Amino acid sequence: ELDIDCEEELANLNDDDMEGCIPSLAASKGMQKLKLNGLNLSTNSCASLSAVFPRMAALLELDLCVNSIDDDCARVVVR
């Protein structure tokens, strides 16, 4: 399980920052639960997240609370 909740020092991250960090999640192939809360995820970071899902076959639960995810982002993630 990986649980990242935004704290004040992370509050200045933007979508491009998060987009650059997400590919490293693919190394966690056995991860079953992923929480990325309050990290300003939106279009670019959701696309990056969607790209790593095929390499995270064990993932059963994804929590993206308190992010800037709109309908377009949600569609990208569930592709």
C-alpha atoms as a printed R data frame, in Angstrom:
   type eleno elety resid chain resno       x      y       z
1  ATOM     1    CA   GLU     A     1   0.000  0.000   0.000
2  ATOM     2    CA   LEU     A     2   1.185  3.498  -0.825
3  ATOM     3    CA   ASP     A     3  -0.627  6.356   0.897
4  ATOM     4    CA   ILE     A     4   0.324  9.937   0.010
5  ATOM     5    CA   ASP     A     5  -1.764 12.713   1.495
6  ATOM     6    CA   CYS     A     6  -0.835 16.273   0.658
7  ATOM     7    CA   GLU     A     7   0.643 18.198   3.523
8  ATOM     8    CA   GLU     A     8   1.537 21.863   3.442
9  ATOM     9    CA   GLU     A     9   5.016 21.292   1.981
10 ATOM    10    CA   LEU     A    10   3.482 19.397  -0.956
11 ATOM    11    CA   ALA     A    11   0.694 21.912  -1.565
12 ATOM    12    CA   ASN     A    12   2.692 23.747  -4.236
13 ATOM    13    CA   LEU     A    13   2.952 20.736  -6.538
14 ATOM    14    CA   ASN     A    14   1.221 21.170  -9.858
15 ATOM    15    CA   ASP     A    15  -0.107 18.731 -12.440
16 ATOM    16    CA   ASP     A    16   3.174 18.735 -14.399
17 ATOM    17    CA   ASP     A    17   5.180 17.951 -11.235
18 ATOM    18    CA   MET     A    18   2.923 15.009 -10.479
19 ATOM    19    CA   GLU     A    19   2.998 13.822 -14.095
20 ATOM    20    CA   GLY     A    20   6.777 13.481 -13.807
21 ATOM    21    CA   CYS     A    21   6.599 11.461 -10.566
22 ATOM    22    CA   ILE     A    22   3.895  8.969 -11.508
23 ATOM    23    CA   PRO     A    23   5.911  6.710 -13.876
24 ATOM    24    CA   SER     A    24   8.045  5.600 -10.910
25 ATOM    25    CA   LEU     A    25   4.931  3.913  -9.461
26 ATOM    26    CA   ALA     A    26   5.251  1.196 -12.121
27 ATOM    27    CA   ALA     A    27   8.141 -0.271 -10.115
28 ATOM    28    CA   SER     A    28   5.625 -1.221  -7.426
29 ATOM    29    CA   LYS     A    29   4.134 -4.132  -9.335
30 ATOM    30    CA   GLY     A    30   2.791 -5.883  -6.237
31 ATOM    31    CA   MET     A    31   1.004 -2.840  -4.827
32 ATOM    32    CA   GLN     A    32  -2.666 -3.543  -4.100
33 ATOM    33    CA   LYS     A    33  -3.760 -0.157  -2.745
34 ATOM    34    CA   LEU     A    34  -2.771  3.323  -3.928
35 ATOM    35    CA   LYS     A    35  -3.898  6.590  -2.318
36 ATOM    36    CA   LEU     A    36  -2.856  9.880  -3.916
37 ATOM    37    CA   ASN     A    37  -4.915 12.447  -2.056
38 ATOM    38    CA   GLY     A    38  -4.756 16.230  -2.360
39 ATOM    39    CA   LEU     A    39  -1.864 16.283  -4.826
40 ATOM    40    CA   ASN     A    40  -3.413 18.531  -7.494
41 ATOM    41    CA   LEU     A    41  -3.736 15.670  -9.965
42 ATOM    42    CA   SER     A    42  -5.562 16.599 -13.151
43 ATOM    43    CA   THR     A    43  -5.325 15.961 -16.911
44 ATOM    44    CA   ASN     A    44  -1.597 15.271 -17.455
45 ATOM    45    CA   SER     A    45  -1.048 13.342 -14.254
46 ATOM    46    CA   CYS     A    46  -4.182 11.244 -14.854
47 ATOM    47    CA   ALA     A    47  -2.856 10.329 -18.304
48 ATOM    48    CA   SER     A    48   0.467  9.277 -16.752
49 ATOM    49    CA   LEU     A    49  -1.351  7.270 -14.114
50 ATOM    50    CA   SER     A    50  -3.399  5.501 -16.764
51 ATOM    51    CA   ALA     A    51  -0.200  4.605 -18.632
52 ATOM    52    CA   VAL     A    52   1.320  2.815 -15.609
53 ATOM    53    CA   PHE     A    53  -1.788  0.778 -14.740
54 ATOM    54    CA   PRO     A    54  -0.951 -2.091 -17.159
55 ATOM    55    CA   ARG     A    55   2.291 -2.634 -15.197
56 ATOM    56    CA   MET     A    56   0.450 -2.615 -11.852
57 ATOM    57    CA   ALA     A    57  -1.618 -5.773 -12.280
58 ATOM    58    CA   ALA     A    58  -2.020 -6.337  -8.527
59 ATOM    59    CA   LEU     A    59  -3.682 -2.937  -7.938
60 ATOM    60    CA   LEU     A    60  -7.154 -3.431  -6.471
61 ATOM    61    CA   GLU     A    61  -7.939 -0.031  -4.961
62 ATOM    62    CA   LEU     A    62  -7.229  3.520  -6.118
63 ATOM    63    CA   ASP     A    63  -8.103  6.584  -4.027
64 ATOM    64    CA   LEU     A    64  -7.746 10.018  -5.650
65 ATOM    65    CA   CYS     A    65  -9.656 12.182  -3.144
66 ATOM    66    CA   VAL     A    66  -9.168 15.945  -3.032
67 ATOM    67    CA   ASN     A    67  -7.669 16.341  -6.499
68 ATOM    68    CA   SER     A    68  -8.677 18.449  -9.518
69 ATOM    69    CA   ILE     A    69 -10.167 15.522 -11.399
70 ATOM    70    CA   ASP     A    70 -12.986 16.399 -13.761
71 ATOM    71    CA   ASP     A    71 -14.991 14.106 -16.050
72 ATOM    72    CA   ASP     A    72 -12.269 14.126 -18.733
73 ATOM    73    CA   CYS     A    73  -9.632 13.087 -16.210
74 ATOM    74    CA   ALA     A    74 -11.847 10.319 -14.884
75 ATOM    75    CA   ARG     A    75 -12.318  8.967 -18.416
76 ATOM    76    CA   VAL     A    76  -8.550  8.927 -18.953
77 ATOM    77    CA   VAL     A    77  -7.947  7.039 -15.703
78 ATOM    78    CA   VAL     A    78 -10.525  4.317 -16.382
79 ATOM    79    CA   ARG     A    79  -9.403  3.623 -19.961
